[in-house]
Tab-separated table of C-alpha atoms in Angstrom:
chain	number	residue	atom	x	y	z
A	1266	UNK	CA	113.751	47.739	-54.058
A	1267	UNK	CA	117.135	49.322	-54.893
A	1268	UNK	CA	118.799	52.120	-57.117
A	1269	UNK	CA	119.731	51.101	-60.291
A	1270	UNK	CA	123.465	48.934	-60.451
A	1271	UNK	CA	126.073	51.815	-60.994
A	1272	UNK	CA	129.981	50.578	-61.629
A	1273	UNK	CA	130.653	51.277	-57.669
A	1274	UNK	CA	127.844	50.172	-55.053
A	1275	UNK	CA	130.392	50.800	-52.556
A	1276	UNK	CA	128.409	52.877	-49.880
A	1277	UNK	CA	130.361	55.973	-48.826
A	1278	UNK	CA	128.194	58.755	-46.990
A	1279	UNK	CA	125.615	58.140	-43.869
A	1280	UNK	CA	123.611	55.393	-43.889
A	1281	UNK	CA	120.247	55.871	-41.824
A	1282	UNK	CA	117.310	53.084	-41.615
A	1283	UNK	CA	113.881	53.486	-40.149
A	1284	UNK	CA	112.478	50.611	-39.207
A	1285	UNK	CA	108.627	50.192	-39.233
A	1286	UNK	CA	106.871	47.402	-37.991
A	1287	UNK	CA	104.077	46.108	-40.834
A	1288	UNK	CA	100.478	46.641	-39.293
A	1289	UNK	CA	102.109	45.874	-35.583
A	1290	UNK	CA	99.383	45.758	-33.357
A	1291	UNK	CA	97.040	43.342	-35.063
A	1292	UNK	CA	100.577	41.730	-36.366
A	1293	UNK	CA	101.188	40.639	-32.838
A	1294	UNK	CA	96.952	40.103	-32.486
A	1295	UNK	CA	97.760	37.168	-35.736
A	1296	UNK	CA	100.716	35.876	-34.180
A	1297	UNK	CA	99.157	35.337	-30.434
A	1298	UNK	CA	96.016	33.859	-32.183
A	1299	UNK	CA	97.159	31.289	-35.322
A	1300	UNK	CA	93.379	30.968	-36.222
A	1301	UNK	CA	93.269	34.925	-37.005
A	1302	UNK	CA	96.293	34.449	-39.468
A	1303	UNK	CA	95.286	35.346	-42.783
A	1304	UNK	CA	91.828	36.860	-41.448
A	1305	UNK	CA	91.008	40.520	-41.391
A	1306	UNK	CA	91.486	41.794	-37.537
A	1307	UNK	CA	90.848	45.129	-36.376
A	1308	UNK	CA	92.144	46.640	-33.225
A	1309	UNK	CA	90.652	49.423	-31.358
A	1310	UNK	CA	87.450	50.893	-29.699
A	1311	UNK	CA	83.763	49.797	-30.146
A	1312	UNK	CA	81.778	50.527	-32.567
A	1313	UNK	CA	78.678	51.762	-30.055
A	1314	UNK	CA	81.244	53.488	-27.947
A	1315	UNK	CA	82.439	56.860	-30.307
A	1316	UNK	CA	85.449	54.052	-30.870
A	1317	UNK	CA	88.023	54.372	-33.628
A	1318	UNK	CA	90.735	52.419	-35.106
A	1319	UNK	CA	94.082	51.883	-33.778
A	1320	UNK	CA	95.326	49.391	-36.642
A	1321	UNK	CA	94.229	47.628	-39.341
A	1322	UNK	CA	95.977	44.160	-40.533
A	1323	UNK	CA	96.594	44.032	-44.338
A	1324	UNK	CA	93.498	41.753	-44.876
A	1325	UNK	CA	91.229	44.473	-43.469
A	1326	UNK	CA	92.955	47.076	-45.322
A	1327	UNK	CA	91.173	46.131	-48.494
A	1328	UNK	CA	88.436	46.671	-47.684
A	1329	UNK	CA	89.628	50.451	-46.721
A	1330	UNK	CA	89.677	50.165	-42.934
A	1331	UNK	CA	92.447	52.175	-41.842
A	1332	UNK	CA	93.865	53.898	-38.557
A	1333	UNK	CA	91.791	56.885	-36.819
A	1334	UNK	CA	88.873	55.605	-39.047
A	1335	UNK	CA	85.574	55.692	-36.529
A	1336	UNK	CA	85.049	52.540	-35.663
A	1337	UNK	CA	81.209	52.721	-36.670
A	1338	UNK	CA	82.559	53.107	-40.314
A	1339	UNK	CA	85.501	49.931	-40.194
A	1340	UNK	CA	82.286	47.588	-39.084
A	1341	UNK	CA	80.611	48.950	-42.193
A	1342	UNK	CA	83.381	48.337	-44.369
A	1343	UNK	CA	84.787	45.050	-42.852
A	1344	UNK	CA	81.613	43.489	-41.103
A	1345	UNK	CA	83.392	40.347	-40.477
A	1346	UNK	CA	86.609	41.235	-39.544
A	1347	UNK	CA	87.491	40.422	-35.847
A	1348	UNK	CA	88.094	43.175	-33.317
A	1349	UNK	CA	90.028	42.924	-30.291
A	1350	UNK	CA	90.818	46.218	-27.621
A	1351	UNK	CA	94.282	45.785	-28.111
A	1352	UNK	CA	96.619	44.122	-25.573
A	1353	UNK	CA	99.510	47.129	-25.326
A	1354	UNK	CA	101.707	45.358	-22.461
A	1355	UNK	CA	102.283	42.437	-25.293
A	1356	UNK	CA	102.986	45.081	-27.827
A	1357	UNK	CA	105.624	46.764	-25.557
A	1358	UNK	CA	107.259	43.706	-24.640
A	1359	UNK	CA	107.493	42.824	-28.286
A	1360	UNK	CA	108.728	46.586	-29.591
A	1361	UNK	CA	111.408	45.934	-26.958
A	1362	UNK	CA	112.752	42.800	-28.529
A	1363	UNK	CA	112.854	44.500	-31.958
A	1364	UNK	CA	115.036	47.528	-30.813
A	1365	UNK	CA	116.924	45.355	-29.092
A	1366	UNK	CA	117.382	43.493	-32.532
A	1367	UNK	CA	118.407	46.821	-33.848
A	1368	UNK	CA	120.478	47.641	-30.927
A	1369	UNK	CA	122.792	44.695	-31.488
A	1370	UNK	CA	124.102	46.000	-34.887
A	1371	UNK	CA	124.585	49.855	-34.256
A	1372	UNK	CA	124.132	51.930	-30.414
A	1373	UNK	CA	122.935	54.344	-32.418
A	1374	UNK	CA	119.150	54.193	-31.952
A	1375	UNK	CA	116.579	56.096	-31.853
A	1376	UNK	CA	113.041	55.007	-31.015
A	1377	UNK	CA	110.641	57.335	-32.399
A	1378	UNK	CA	107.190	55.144	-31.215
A	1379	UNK	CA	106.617	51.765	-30.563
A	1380	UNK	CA	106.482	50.498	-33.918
A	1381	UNK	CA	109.218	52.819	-35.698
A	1382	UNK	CA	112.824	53.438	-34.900
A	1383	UNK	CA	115.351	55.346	-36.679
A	1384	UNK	CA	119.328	53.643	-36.758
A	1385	UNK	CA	122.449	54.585	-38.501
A	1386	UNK	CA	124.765	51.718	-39.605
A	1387	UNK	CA	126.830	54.607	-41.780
A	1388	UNK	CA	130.234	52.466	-42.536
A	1389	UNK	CA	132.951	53.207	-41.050
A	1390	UNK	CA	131.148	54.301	-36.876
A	1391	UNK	CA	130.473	50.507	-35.716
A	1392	UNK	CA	130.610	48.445	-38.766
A	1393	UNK	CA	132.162	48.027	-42.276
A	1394	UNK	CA	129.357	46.141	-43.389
A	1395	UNK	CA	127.555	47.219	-45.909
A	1396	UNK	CA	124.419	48.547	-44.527
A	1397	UNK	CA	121.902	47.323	-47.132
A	1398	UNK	CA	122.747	43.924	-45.547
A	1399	UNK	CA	122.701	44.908	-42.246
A	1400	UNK	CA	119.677	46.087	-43.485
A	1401	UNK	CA	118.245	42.773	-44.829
A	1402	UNK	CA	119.762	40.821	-41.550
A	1403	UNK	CA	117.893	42.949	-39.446
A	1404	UNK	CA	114.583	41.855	-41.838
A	1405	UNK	CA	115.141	38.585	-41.235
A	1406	UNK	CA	115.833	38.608	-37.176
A	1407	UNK	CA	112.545	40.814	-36.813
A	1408	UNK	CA	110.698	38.040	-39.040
A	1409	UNK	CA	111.815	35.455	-36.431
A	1410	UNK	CA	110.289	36.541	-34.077
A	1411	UNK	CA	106.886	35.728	-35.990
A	1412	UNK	CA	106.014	39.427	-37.234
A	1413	UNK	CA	107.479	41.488	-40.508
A	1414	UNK	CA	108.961	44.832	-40.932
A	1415	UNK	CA	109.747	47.340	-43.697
A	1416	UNK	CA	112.750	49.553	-44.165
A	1417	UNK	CA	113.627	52.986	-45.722
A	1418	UNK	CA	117.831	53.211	-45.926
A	1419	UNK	CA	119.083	56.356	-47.008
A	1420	UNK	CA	121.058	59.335	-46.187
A	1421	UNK	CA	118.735	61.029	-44.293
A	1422	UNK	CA	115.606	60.861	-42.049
A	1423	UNK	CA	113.274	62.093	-44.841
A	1424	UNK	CA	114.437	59.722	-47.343
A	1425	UNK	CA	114.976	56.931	-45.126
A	1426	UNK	CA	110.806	57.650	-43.264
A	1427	UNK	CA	109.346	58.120	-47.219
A	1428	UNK	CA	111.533	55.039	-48.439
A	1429	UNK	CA	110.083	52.943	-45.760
A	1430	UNK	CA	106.641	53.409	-47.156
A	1431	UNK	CA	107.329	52.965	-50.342
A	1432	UNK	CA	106.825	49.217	-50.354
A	1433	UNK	CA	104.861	47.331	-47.734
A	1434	UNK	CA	105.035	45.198	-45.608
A	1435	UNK	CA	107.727	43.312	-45.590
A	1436	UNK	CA	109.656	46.135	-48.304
A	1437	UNK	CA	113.264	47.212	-48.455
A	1438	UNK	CA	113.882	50.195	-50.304
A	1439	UNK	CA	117.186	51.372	-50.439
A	1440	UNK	CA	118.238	54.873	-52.069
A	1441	UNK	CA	121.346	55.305	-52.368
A	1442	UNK	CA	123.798	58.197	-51.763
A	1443	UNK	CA	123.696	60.447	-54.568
A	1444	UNK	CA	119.916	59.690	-55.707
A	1445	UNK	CA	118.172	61.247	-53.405
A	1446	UNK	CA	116.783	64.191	-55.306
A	1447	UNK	CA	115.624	61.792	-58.382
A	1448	UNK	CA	113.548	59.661	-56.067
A	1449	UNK	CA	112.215	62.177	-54.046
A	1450	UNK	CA	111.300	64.680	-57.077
A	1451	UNK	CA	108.114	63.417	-58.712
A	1452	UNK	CA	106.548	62.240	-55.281
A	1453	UNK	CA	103.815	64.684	-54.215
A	1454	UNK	CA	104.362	67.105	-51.439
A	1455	UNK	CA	102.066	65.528	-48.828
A	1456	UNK	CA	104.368	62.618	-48.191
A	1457	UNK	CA	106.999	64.924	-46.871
A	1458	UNK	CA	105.996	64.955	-42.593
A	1459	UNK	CA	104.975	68.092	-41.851
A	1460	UNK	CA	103.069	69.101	-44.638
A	1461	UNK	CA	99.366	68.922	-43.692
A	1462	UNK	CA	96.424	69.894	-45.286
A	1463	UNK	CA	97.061	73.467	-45.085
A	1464	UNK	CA	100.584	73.412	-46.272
A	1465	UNK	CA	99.496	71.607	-48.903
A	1466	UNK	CA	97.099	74.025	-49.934
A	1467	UNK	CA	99.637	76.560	-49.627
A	1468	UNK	CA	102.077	75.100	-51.711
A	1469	UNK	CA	98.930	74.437	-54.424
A	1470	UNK	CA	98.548	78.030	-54.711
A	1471	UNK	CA	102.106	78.254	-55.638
A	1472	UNK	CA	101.391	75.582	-58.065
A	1473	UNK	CA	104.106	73.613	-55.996
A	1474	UNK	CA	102.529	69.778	-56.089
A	1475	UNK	CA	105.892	67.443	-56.263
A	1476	UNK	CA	108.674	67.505	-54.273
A	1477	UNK	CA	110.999	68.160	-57.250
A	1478	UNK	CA	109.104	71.722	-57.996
A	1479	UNK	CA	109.631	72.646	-54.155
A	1480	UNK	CA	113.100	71.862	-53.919
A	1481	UNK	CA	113.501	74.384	-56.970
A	1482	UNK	CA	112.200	77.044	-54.798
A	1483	UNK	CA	113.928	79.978	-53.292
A	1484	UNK	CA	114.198	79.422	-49.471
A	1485	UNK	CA	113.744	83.414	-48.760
A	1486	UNK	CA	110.539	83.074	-50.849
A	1487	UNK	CA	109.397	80.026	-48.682
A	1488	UNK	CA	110.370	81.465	-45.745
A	1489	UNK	CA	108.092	84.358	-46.488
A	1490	UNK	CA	104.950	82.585	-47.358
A	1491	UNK	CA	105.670	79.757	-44.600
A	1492	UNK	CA	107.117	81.274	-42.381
A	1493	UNK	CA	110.758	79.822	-41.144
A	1494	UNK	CA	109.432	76.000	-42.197
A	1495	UNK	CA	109.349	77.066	-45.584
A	1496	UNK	CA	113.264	76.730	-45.798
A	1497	UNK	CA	113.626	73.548	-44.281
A	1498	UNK	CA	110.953	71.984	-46.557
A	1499	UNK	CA	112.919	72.791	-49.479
A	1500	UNK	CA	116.165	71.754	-48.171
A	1501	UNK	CA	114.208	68.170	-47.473
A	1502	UNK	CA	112.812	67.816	-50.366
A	1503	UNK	CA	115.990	68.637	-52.356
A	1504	UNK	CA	117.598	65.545	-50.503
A	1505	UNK	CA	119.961	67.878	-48.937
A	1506	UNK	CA	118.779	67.542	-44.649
A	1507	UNK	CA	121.377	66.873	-42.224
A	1508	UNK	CA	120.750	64.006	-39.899
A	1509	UNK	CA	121.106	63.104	-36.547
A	1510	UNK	CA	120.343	59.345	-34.868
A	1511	UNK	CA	120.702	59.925	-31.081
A	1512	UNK	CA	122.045	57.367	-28.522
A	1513	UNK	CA	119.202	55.061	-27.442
A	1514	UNK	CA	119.589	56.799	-24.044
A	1515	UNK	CA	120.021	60.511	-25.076
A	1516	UNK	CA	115.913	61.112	-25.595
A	1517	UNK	CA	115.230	59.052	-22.063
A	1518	UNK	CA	113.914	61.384	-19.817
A	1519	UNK	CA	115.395	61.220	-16.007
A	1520	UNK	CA	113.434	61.084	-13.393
A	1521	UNK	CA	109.966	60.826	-14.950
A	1522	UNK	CA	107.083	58.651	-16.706
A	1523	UNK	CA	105.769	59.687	-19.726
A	1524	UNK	CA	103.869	57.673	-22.910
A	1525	UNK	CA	103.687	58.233	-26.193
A	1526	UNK	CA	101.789	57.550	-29.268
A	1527	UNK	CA	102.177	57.822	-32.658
A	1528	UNK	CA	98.980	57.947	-35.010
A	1529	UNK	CA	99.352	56.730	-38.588
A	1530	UNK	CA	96.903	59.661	-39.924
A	1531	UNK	CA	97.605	63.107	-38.396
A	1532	UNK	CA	95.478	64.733	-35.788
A	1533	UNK	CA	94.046	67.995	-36.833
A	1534	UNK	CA	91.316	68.855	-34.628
A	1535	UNK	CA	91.294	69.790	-31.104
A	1536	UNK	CA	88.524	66.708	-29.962
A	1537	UNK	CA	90.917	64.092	-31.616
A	1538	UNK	CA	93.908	66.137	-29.658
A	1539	UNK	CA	91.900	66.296	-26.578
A	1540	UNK	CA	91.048	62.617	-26.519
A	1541	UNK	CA	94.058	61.451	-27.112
A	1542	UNK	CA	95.887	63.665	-24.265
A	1543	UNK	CA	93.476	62.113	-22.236
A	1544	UNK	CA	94.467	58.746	-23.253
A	1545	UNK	CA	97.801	59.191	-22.987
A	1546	UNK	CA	97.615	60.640	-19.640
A	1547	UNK	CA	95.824	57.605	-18.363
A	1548	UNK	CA	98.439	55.236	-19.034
A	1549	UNK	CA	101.014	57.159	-17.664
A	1550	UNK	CA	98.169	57.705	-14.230
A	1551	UNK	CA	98.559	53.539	-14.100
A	1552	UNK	CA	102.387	53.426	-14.560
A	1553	UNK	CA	102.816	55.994	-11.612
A	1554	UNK	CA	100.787	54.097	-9.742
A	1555	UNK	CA	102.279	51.210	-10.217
A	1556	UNK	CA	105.855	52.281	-9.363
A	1557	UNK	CA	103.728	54.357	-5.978
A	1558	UNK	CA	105.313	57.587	-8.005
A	1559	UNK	CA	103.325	61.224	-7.578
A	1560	UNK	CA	104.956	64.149	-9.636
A	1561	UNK	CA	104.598	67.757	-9.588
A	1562	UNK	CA	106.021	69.170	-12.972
A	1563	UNK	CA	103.641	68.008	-16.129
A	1564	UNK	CA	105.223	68.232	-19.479
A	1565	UNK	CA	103.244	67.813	-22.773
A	1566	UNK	CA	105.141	66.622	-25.932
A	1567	UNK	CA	103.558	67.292	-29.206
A	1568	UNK	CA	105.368	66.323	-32.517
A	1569	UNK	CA	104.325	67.675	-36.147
A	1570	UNK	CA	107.007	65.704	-38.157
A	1571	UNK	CA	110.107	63.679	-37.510
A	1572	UNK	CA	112.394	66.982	-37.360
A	1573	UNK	CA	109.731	69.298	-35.518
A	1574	UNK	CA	108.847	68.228	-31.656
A	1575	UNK	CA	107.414	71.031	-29.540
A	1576	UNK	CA	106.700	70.682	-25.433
A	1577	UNK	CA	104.915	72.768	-22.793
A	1578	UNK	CA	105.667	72.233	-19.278
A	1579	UNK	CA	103.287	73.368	-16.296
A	1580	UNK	CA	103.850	73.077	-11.947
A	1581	UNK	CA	101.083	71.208	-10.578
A	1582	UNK	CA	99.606	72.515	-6.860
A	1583	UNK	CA	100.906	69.254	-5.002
A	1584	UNK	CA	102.169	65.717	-6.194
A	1585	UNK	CA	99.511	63.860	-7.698
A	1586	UNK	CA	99.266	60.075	-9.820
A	1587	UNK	CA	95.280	60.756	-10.958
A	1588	UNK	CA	95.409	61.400	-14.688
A	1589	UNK	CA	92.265	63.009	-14.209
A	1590	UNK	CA	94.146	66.035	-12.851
A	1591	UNK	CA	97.075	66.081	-14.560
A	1592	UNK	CA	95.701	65.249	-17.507
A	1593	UNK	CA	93.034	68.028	-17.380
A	1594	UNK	CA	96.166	70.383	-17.073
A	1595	UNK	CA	97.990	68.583	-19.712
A	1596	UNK	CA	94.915	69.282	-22.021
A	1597	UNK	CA	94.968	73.108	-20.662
A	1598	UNK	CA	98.611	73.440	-22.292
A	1599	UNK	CA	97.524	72.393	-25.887
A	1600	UNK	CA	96.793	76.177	-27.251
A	1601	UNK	CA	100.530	77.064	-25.813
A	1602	UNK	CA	101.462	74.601	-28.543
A	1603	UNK	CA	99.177	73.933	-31.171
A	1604	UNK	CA	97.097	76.007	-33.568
A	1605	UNK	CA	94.091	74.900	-35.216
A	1606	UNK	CA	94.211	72.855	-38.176
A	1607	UNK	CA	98.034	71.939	-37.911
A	1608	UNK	CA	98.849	68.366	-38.196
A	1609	UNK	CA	100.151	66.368	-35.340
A	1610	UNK	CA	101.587	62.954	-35.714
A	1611	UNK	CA	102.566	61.979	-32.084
A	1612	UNK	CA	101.478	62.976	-28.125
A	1613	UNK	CA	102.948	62.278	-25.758
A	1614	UNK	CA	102.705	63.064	-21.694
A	1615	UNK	CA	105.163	62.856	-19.002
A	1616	UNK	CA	105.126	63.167	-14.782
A	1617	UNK	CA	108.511	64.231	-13.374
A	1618	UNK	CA	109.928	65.919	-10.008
A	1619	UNK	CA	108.834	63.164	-7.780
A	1620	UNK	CA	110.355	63.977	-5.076
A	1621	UNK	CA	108.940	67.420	-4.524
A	1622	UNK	CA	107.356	67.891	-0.962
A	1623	UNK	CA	103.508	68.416	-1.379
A	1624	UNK	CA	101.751	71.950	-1.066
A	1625	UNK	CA	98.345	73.218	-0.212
A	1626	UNK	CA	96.070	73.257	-3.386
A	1627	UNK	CA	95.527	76.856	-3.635
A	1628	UNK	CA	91.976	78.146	-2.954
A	1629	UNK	CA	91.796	79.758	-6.646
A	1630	UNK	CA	92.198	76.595	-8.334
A	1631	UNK	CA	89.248	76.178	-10.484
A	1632	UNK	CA	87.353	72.595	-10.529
A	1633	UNK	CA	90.183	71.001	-8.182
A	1634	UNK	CA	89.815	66.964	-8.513
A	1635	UNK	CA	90.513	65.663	-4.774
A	1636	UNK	CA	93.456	63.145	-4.470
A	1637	UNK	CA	91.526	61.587	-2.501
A	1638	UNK	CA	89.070	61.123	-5.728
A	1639	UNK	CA	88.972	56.584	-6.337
A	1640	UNK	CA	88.419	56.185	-9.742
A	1641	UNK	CA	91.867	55.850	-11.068
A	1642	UNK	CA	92.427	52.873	-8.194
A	1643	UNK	CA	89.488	51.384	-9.187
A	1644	UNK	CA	90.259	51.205	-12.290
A	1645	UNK	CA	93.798	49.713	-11.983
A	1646	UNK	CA	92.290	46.894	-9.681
A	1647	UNK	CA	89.120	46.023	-11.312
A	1648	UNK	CA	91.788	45.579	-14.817
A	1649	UNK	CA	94.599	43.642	-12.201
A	1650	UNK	CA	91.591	41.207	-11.678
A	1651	UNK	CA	89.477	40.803	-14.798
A	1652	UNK	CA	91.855	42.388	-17.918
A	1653	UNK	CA	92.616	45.410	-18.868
A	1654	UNK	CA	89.856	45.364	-21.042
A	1655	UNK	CA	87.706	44.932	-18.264
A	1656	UNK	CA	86.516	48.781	-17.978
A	1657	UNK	CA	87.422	51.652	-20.038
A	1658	UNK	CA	86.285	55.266	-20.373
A	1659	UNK	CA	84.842	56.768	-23.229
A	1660	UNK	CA	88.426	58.803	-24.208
A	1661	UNK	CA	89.925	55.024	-24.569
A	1662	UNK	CA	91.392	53.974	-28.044
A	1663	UNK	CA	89.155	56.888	-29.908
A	1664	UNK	CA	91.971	57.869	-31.724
């Protein structure tokens, strides 16, 4: 999908892709297991365990299975699809091949989760190609390695993010400089990140329901009813944001551990939020331990759109690698950050100062877990031996 032919496709402004892997997870599921090509699979937590969905391959999404649906309801929908708990050390390795894919046409990178990355190939910084063919190159190298991909290139993060859902999978949809407020002004507000639920409703009362009506707005009188998002959301939908792709390296943390996860429906209450902090913070628990790593500083990372990331950072007592007491504190920093209701598209958790000498856990801690507590080494061995789908607690894959 591309503008219209003008006299001059030459492109001469920023060029930014995002890159977003087409139903990854059970993508990879199909390509590990030939017989479930063409088959609706389903990956995530069971049905008779409060489980939900984590993806959804295109032949189960007809039938209206989609992420963060309770599983309970997918087996209603799709009672013959074919579930698996996911295999996320696969999916990793595989997300690392496709940056590195991207990596070999620009440095400029910027993973945003496992299955979407932001790159700029603007002309003129590391090549004088023209990017929609960098573009389609970068297509065709993902599709060898036996999964597909669909891209949004534009100027911009918001147009390139809304372009790259515009036609999946497999879907290039290229808007080119100079367009971007005639393809972004009849789309309705909610595809714009950061507009949740409540936004919306906002915006409804201003009988503001396309992105064309609120980029007509006036920013002070946006500002005032949303507070100091209200400008920014007009300047996006108006075509008109400023964009940055960072150095693959520049959003690395130093020194620490962290995971991340990005859901494909928001998270708006504070059980989904919870769970999925827990999670989170029990992968990064097994990657400490596996690298014999105890930190004392725990940092949460929440992230309402592409533009808007928010963290909370708290000193732990001693060193630990148990999730179950980091991750309790990890949960305790979600009001710093979060209000009820708003919509949150990614968490993530991270350990750092690991080399921080350990202190005596004050005798006004409330609840202390001891480090001595086995669960979390349990855990990692019983999965070494028999899978990692060998145990699980009840957090696991419910969101």
């Amino acid at each position: 999908m591309d503008a219209p032919d003008t006299a001059d496709q030459t492109w001469r402004a920023k060029a930014i892709g995002l890159l977003d892997l087409d139903a990854f997870f059970a993508s990879v599921e199909q390509l590990d297991h030939p017989e479930w090509r063409g088959k609706p699979v389903i990956v995530g937590g069971s049905a008779d365990k409060r489980g939900v969905v984590s993806t959804a391959s295109y032949e189960a999404r007809k039938f209206g299975v989609h992420s963060a649906m309770p599983s309970f309801q997918a087996q209603r929908l799709c009672p013959h699809a074919i579930w698996t708990h996911g295999h996320f050390d696969r999916y990793r390795a595989m997300s690392k091949k496709v940056m590195s894919l991207i990596l070999d046409e620009t440095p400029l990178v910027e993973q945003v989760s496992i299955d979407e990355a932001f790159f700029d190939v603007s002309p003129g910084r590391f090549s004088n190609e023209d990017p929609v063919q960098i573009c389609k190159r970068i297509q065709s190298r993902v599709a060898g390695l036996g999964i597909t991909c669909s891209i949004g290139l534009g100027t911009s993060k918001t147009v390139a993010k809304i372009a790259s859902d515009k036609d999946k999978p497999r879907g290039l949809t290229v808007v080119r400089p100079g367009s971007e407020a005639a393809f972004l002004a009849p789309l309705p507000v909610r595809v714009l990140s950061g507009v949740g639920s409540s936004t919306e409703k906002v915006l409804q009362g201003l009988h503001i329901r396309t992105l064309g009506q609120l980029a007509r707005q006036d920013p002070k009188t946006m500002q005032a009813r949303l507070g100091v998002m209200g400008p920014r959301l007009v300047e996006r939908a108006a075509g008109r944001e400023q964009s940055v792709v960072r150095l693959a390296t520049d959003h690395e943390q130093a020194k620490s551990v962290s995971n991340e996860r990005t859901f494909a429906r928001d998270l708006c209450t504070k059980e989904e939020l919870v769970a999925a902090i827990g999670h989170v913070s029990e992968l990064v628990g097994t990657r400490l331990r596996n690298k014999g790593l105890q930190g004392s500083l725990i940092t949460l990372k929440l992230k309402f759109d592409y533009t808007h990331t928010h963290t909370a950072q708290r000193h732990l007592a001693s060193p630990t690698n148990n999730e179950r007491v980091f991750g309790k504190v990890a949960q305790d920093l979600l009001p710093s950050l979060w209000n009820e209701g708003t919509p949150v598209r990614l968490v993530g958790v991270a350990m750092s100062e690991f080399d921080t000498p350990p202190q005596q856990m004050s005798l006004f801690d409330q609840n202390p877990i001891e480090e001595s507590d086995p669960l979390p080494q349990v855990t990692d061995q019983l999965r070494a031996r028999f899978g990692k789908d060998a145990i699980s607690y009840g957090r696991d894959l419910r969101l």
